[in-house]
PDB file of C-alpha atoms in Angstrom:
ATOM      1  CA  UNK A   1     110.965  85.076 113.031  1.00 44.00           C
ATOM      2  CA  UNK A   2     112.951  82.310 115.207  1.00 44.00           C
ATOM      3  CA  UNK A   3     112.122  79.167 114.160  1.00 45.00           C
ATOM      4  CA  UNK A   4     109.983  77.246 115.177  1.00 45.00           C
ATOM      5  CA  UNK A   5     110.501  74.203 117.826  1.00 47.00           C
ATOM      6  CA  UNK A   6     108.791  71.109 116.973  1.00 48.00           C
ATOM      7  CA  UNK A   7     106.856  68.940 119.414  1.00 48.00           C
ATOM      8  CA  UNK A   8     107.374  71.019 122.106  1.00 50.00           C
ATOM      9  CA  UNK A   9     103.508  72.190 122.613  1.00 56.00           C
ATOM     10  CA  UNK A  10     102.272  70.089 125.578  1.00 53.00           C
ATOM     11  CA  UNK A  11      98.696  70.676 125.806  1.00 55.00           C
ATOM     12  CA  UNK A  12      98.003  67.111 125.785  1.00 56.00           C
ATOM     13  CA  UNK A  13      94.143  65.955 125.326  1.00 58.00           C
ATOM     14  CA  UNK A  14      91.988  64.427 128.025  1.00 57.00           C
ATOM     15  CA  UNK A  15      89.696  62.333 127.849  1.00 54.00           C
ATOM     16  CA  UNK A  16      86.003  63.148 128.874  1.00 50.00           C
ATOM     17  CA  UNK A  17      83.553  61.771 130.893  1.00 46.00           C
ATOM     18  CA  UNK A  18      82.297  60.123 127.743  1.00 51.00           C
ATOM     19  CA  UNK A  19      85.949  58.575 127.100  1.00 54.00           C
ATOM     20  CA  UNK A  20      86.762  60.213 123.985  1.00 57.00           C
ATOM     21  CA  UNK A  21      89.684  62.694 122.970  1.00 66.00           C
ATOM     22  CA  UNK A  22      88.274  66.580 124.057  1.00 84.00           C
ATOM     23  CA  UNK A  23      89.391  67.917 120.731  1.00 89.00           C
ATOM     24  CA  UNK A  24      90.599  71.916 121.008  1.00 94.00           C
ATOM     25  CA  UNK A  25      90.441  74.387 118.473  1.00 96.00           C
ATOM     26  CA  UNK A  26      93.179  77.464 118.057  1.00 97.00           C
ATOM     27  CA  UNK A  27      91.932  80.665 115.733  1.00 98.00           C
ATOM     28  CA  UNK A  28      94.446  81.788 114.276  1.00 97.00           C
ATOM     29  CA  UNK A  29      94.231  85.430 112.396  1.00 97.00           C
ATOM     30  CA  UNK A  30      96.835  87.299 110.173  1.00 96.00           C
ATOM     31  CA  UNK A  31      96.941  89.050 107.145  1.00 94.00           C
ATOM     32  CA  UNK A  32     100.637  87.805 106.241  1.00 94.00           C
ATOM     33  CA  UNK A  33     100.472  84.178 105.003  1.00 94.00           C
ATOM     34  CA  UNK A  34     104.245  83.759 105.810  1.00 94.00           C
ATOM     35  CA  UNK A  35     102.973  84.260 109.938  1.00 94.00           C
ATOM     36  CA  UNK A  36     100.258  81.937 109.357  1.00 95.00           C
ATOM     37  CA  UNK A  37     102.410  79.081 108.117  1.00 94.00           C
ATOM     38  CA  UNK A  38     104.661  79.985 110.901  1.00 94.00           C
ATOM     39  CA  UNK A  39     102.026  79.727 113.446  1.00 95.00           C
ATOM     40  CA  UNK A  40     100.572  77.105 112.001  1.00 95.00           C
ATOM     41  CA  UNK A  41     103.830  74.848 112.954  1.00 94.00           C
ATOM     42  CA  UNK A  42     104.231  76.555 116.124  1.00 95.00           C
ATOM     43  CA  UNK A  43     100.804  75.330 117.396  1.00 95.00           C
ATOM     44  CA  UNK A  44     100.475  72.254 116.073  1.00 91.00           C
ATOM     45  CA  UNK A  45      99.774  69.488 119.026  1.00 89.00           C
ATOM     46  CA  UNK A  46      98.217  66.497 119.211  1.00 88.00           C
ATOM     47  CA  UNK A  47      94.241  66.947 119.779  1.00 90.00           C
ATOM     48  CA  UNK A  48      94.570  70.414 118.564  1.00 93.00           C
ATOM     49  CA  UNK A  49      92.876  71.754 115.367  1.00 95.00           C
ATOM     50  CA  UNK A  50      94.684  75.146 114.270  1.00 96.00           C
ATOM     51  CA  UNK A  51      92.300  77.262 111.997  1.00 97.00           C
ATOM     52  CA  UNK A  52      94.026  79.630 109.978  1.00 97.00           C
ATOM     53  CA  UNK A  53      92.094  82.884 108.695  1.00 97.00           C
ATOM     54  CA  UNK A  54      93.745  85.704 107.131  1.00 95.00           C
ATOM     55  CA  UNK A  55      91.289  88.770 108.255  1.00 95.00           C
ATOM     56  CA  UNK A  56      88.948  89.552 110.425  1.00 94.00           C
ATOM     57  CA  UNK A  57      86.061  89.237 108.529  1.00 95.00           C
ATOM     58  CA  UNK A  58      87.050  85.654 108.008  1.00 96.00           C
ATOM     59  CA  UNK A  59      88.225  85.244 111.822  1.00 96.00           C
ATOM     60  CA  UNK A  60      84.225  85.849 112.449  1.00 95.00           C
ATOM     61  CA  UNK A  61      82.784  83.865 110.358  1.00 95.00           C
ATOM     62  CA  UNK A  62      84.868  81.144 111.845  1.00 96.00           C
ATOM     63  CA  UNK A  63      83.717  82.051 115.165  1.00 94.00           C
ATOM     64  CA  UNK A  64      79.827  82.630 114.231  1.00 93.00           C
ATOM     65  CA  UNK A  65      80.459  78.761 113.050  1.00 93.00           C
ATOM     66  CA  UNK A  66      82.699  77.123 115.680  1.00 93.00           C
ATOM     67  CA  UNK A  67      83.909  77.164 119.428  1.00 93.00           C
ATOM     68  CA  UNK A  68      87.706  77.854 119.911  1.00 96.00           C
ATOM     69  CA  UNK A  69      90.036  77.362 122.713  1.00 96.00           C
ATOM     70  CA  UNK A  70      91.856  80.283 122.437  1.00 97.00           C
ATOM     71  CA  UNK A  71      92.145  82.883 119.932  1.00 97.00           C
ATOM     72  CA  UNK A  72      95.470  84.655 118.292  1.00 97.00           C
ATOM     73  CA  UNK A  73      94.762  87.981 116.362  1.00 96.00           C
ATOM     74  CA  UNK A  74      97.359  90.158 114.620  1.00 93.00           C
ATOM     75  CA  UNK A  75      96.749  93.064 115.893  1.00 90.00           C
ATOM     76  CA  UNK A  76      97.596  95.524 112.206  1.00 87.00           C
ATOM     77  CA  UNK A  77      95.195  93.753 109.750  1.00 90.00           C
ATOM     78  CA  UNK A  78      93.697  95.805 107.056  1.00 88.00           C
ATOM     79  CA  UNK A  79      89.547  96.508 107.007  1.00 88.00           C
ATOM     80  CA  UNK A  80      88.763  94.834 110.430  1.00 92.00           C
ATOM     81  CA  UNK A  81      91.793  94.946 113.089  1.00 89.00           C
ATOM     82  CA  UNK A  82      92.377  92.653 116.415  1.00 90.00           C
ATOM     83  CA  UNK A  83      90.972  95.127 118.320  1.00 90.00           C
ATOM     84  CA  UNK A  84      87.350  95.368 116.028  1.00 92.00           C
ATOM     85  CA  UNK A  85      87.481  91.570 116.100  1.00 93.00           C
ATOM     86  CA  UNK A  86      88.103  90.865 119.692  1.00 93.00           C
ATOM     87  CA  UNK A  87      85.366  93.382 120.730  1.00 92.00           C
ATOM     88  CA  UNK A  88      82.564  91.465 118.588  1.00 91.00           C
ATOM     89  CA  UNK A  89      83.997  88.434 120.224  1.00 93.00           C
ATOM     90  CA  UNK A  90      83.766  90.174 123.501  1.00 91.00           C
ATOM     91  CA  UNK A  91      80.071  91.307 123.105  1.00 90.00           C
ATOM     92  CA  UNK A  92      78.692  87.929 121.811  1.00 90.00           C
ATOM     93  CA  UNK A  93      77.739  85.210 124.925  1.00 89.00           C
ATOM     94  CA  UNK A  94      78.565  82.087 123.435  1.00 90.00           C
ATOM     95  CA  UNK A  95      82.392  83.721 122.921  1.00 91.00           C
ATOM     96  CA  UNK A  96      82.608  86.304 125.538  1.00 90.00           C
ATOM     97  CA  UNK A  97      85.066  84.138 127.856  1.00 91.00           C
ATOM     98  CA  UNK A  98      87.358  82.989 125.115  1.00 94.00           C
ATOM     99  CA  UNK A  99      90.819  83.479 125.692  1.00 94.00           C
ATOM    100  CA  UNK A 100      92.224  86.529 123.201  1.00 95.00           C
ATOM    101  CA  UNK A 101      96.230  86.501 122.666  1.00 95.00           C
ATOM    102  CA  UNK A 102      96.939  89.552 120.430  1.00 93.00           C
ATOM    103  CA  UNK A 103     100.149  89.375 118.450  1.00 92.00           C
ATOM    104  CA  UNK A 104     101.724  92.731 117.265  1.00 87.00           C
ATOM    105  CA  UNK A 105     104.523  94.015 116.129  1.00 80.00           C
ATOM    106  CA  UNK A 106     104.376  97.423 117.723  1.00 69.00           C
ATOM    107  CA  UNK A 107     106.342  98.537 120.758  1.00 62.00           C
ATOM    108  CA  UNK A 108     105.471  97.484 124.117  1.00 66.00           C
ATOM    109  CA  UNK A 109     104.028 101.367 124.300  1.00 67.00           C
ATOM    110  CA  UNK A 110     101.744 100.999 127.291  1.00 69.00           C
ATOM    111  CA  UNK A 111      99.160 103.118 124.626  1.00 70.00           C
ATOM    112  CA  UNK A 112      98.558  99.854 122.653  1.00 72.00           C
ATOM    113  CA  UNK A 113      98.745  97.122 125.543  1.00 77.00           C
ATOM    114  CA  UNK A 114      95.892  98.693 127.594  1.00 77.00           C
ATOM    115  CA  UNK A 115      93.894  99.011 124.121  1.00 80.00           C
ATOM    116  CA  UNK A 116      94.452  95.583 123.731  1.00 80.00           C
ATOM    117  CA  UNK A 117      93.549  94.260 127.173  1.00 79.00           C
ATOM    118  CA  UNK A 118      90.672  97.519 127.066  1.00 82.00           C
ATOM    119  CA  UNK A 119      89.104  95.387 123.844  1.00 83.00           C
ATOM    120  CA  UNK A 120      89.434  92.178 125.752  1.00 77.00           C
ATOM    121  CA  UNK A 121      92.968  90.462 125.063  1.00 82.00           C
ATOM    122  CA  UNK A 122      93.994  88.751 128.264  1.00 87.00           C
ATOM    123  CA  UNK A 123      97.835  88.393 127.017  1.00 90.00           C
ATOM    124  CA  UNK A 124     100.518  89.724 124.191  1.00 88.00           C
ATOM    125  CA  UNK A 125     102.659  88.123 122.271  1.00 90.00           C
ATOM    126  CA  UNK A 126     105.308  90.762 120.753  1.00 88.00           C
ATOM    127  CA  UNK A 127     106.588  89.996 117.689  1.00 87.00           C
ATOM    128  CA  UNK A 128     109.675  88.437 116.109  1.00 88.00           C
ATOM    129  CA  UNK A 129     107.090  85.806 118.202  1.00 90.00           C
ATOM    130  CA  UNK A 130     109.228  83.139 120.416  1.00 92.00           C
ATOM    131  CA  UNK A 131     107.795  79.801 119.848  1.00 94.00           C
ATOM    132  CA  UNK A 132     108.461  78.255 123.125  1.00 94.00           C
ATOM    133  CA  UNK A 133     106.532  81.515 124.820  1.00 93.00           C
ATOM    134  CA  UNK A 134     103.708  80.904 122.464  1.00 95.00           C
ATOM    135  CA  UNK A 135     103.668  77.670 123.004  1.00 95.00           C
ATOM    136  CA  UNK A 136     103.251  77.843 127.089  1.00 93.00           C
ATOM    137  CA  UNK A 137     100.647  80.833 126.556  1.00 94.00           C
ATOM    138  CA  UNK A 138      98.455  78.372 124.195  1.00 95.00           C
ATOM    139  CA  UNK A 139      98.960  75.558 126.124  1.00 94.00           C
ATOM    140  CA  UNK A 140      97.924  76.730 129.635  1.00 93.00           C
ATOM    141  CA  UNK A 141      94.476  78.488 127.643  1.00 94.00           C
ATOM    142  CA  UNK A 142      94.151  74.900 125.699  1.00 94.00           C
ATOM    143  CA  UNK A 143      94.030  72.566 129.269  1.00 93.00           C
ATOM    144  CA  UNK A 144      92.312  75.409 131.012  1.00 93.00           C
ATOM    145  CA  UNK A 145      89.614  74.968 127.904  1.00 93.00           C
ATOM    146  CA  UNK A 146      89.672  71.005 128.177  1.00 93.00           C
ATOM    147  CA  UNK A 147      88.971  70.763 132.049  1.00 92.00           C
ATOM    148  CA  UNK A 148      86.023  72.829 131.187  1.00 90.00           C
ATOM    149  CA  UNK A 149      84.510  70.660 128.412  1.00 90.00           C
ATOM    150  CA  UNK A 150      85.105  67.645 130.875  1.00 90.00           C
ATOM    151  CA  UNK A 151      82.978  69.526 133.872  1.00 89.00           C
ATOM    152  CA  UNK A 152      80.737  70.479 131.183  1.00 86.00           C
ATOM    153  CA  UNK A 153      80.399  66.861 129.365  1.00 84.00           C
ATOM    154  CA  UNK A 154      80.176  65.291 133.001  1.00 88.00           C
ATOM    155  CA  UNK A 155      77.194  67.239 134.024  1.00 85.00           C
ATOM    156  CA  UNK A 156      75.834  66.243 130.618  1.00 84.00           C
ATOM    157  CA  UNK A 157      75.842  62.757 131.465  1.00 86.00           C
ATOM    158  CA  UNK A 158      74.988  63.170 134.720  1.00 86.00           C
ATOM    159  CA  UNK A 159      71.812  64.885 133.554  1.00 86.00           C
ATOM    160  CA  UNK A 160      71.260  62.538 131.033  1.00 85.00           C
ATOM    161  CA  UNK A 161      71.989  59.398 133.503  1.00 86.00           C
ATOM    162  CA  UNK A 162      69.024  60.641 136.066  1.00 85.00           C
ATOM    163  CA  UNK A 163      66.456  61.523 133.478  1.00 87.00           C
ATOM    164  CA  UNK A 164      67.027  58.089 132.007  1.00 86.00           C
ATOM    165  CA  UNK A 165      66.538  57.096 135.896  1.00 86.00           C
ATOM    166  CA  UNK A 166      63.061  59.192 136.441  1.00 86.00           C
ATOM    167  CA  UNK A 167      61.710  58.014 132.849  1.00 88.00           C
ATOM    168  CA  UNK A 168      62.156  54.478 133.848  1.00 87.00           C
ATOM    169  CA  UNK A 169      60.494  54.846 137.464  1.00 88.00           C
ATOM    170  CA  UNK A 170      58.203  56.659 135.448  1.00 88.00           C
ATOM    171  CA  UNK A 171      57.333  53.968 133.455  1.00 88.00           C
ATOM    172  CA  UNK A 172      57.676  51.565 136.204  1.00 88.00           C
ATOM    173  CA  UNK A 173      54.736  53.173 138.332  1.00 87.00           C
ATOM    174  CA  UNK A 174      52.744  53.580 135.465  1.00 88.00           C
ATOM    175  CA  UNK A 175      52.650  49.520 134.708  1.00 88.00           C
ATOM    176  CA  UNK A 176      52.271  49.325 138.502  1.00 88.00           C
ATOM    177  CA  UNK A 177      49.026  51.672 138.731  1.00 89.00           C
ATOM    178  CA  UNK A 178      47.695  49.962 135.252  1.00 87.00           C
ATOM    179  CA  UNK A 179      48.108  45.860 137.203  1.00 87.00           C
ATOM    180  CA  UNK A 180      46.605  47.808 140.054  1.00 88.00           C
ATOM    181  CA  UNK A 181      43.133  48.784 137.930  1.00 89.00           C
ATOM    182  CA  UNK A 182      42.994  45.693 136.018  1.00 86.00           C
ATOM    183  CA  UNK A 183      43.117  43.738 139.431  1.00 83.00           C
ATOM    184  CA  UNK A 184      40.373  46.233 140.608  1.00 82.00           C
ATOM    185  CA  UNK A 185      38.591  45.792 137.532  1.00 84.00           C
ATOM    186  CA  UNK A 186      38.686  41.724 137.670  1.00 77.00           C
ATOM    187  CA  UNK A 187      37.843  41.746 141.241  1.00 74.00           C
ATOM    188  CA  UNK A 188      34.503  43.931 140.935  1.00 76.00           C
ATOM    189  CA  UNK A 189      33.159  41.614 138.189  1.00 74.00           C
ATOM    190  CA  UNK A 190      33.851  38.631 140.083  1.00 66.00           C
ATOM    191  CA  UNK A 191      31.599  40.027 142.670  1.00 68.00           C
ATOM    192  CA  UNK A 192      29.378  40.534 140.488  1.00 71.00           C
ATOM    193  CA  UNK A 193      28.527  37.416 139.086  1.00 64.00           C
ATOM    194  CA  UNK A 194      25.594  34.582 141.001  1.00 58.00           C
ATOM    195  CA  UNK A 195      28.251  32.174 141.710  1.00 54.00           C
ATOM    196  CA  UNK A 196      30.524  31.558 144.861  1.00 52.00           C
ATOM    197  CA  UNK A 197      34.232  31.938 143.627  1.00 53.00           C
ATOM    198  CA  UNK A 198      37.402  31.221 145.991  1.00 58.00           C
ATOM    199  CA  UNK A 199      40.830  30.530 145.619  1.00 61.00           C
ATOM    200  CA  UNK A 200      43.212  28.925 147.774  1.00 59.00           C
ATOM    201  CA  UNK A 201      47.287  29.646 148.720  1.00 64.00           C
ATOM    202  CA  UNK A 202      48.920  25.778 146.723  1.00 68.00           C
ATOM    203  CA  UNK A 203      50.540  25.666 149.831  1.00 67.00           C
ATOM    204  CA  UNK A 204      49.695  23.957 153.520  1.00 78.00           C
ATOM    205  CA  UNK A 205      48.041  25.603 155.702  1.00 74.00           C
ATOM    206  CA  UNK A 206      46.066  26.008 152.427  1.00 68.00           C
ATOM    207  CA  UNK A 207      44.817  29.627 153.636  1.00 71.00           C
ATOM    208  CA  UNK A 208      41.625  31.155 151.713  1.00 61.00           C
ATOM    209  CA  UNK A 209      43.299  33.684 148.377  1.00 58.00           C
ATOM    210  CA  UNK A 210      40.146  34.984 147.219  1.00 60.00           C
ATOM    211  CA  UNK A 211      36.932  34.897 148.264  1.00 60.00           C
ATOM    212  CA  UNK A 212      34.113  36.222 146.195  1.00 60.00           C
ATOM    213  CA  UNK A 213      31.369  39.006 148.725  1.00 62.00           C
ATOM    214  CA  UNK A 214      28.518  37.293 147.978  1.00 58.00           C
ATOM    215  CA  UNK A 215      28.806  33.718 149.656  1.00 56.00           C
ATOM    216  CA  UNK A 216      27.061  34.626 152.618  1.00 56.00           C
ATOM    217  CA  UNK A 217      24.210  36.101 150.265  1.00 58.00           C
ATOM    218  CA  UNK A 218      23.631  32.994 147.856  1.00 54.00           C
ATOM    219  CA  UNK A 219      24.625  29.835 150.581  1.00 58.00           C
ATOM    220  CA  UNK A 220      23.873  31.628 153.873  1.00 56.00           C
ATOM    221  CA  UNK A 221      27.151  30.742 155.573  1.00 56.00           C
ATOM    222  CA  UNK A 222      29.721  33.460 156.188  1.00 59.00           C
ATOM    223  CA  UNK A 223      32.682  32.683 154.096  1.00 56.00           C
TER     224      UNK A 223
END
């Protein structure tokens, strides 16, 4: 295997509409531990999280637990291959439109790529693997993966902003209608009681605020 450039994967993070870091996360699956450790430095990048698995079995449980930018499977791994793995990650809806790069060491026999691609891979990687290639696959699935989250995150807000907006008219209409029935309420026993009640504006012409209905009834004079 070549190796590996450093600091030359360019999938740098954004920052979302809640101005944090949009962390990504890379799968990566392979039965050979050398191939990990080699991917492993190939994909490292600020922002980025690279999970290393080293079956299939294990590549699921990792995505029945987590949500990946893009996903790398070895295509020749023993009990569960790429091509078991990326169809259960093909049939399940929370992972059906994650990016699948299969690596393989087989011949570019037109047999295996349209398997691959058939199960849901939407690129190859052929190994001895180029890092730079790698690199520029991963990092254009990585940004592509970060926009998202920051459409997604933004909407969340947004959502979040207007029922924040509605609760507080909400609550503002419901201290509104409650002034409105105590006034009601103060106003009907003031009628109500044998005396002559008025109130007056503090300021001149000194206009009438308040004048209780039954004047007229108890002095005789309209009010």
């Amino acid at each position: 295997m070549t190796e590996p450039e450093k600091n030359s994967f360019v999938a740098e993070p954004r920052l979302s509409a809640r101005n944090g870091p949009i962390p990504a996360k890379i799968l990566a699956a392979d039965d050979d531990p050398h191939n990990l450790l080699a991917l492993e430095e190939i994909l490292q990048a600020p922002g980025c999280e690279v999970v290393l698995v080293r079956s299939g079995e294990e590549a699921l449980r990792q995505i029945l637990r987590e949500d990946f930018a893009v996903i790398l499977l070895d295509v020749q791994m023993p009990r569960m291959d790429g091509y078991e793995v990326a169809k259960f990650i093909r049939g399940r809806s929370r992972s059906t439109r994650v990016p699948i790069i299969f690596l393989t060491a087989y011949s570019k026999d037109e047999l295996h790529v349209f398997r691959g691609y058939t199960a849901g891979a939407v690129d190859y990687v052929f190994k001895p693997i180029e890092p730079i290639i790698l690199q520029s696959k991963v990092a254009v699935f990585v940004e592509l993966y970060r926009k998202t989250e920051e459409i997604r995150r933004q909407s969340e807000l947004e959502r979040d902003l207007l029922l924040e907006n509605l609760r507080v008219r909400g609550e503002k209409l419901a201290a509104e209608q409650a002034l409105r029935r105590a006034q009601e309420r103060q106003e009907a026993i003031l009628r109500s009681l044998p005396v002559v009640l008025t109130s007056r504006a503090t300021a001149p012409p000194f206009p009438p605020l308040f004048v209780s209905d039954n004047v007229e009834r108890l002095t005789g004079f309209p009010p």
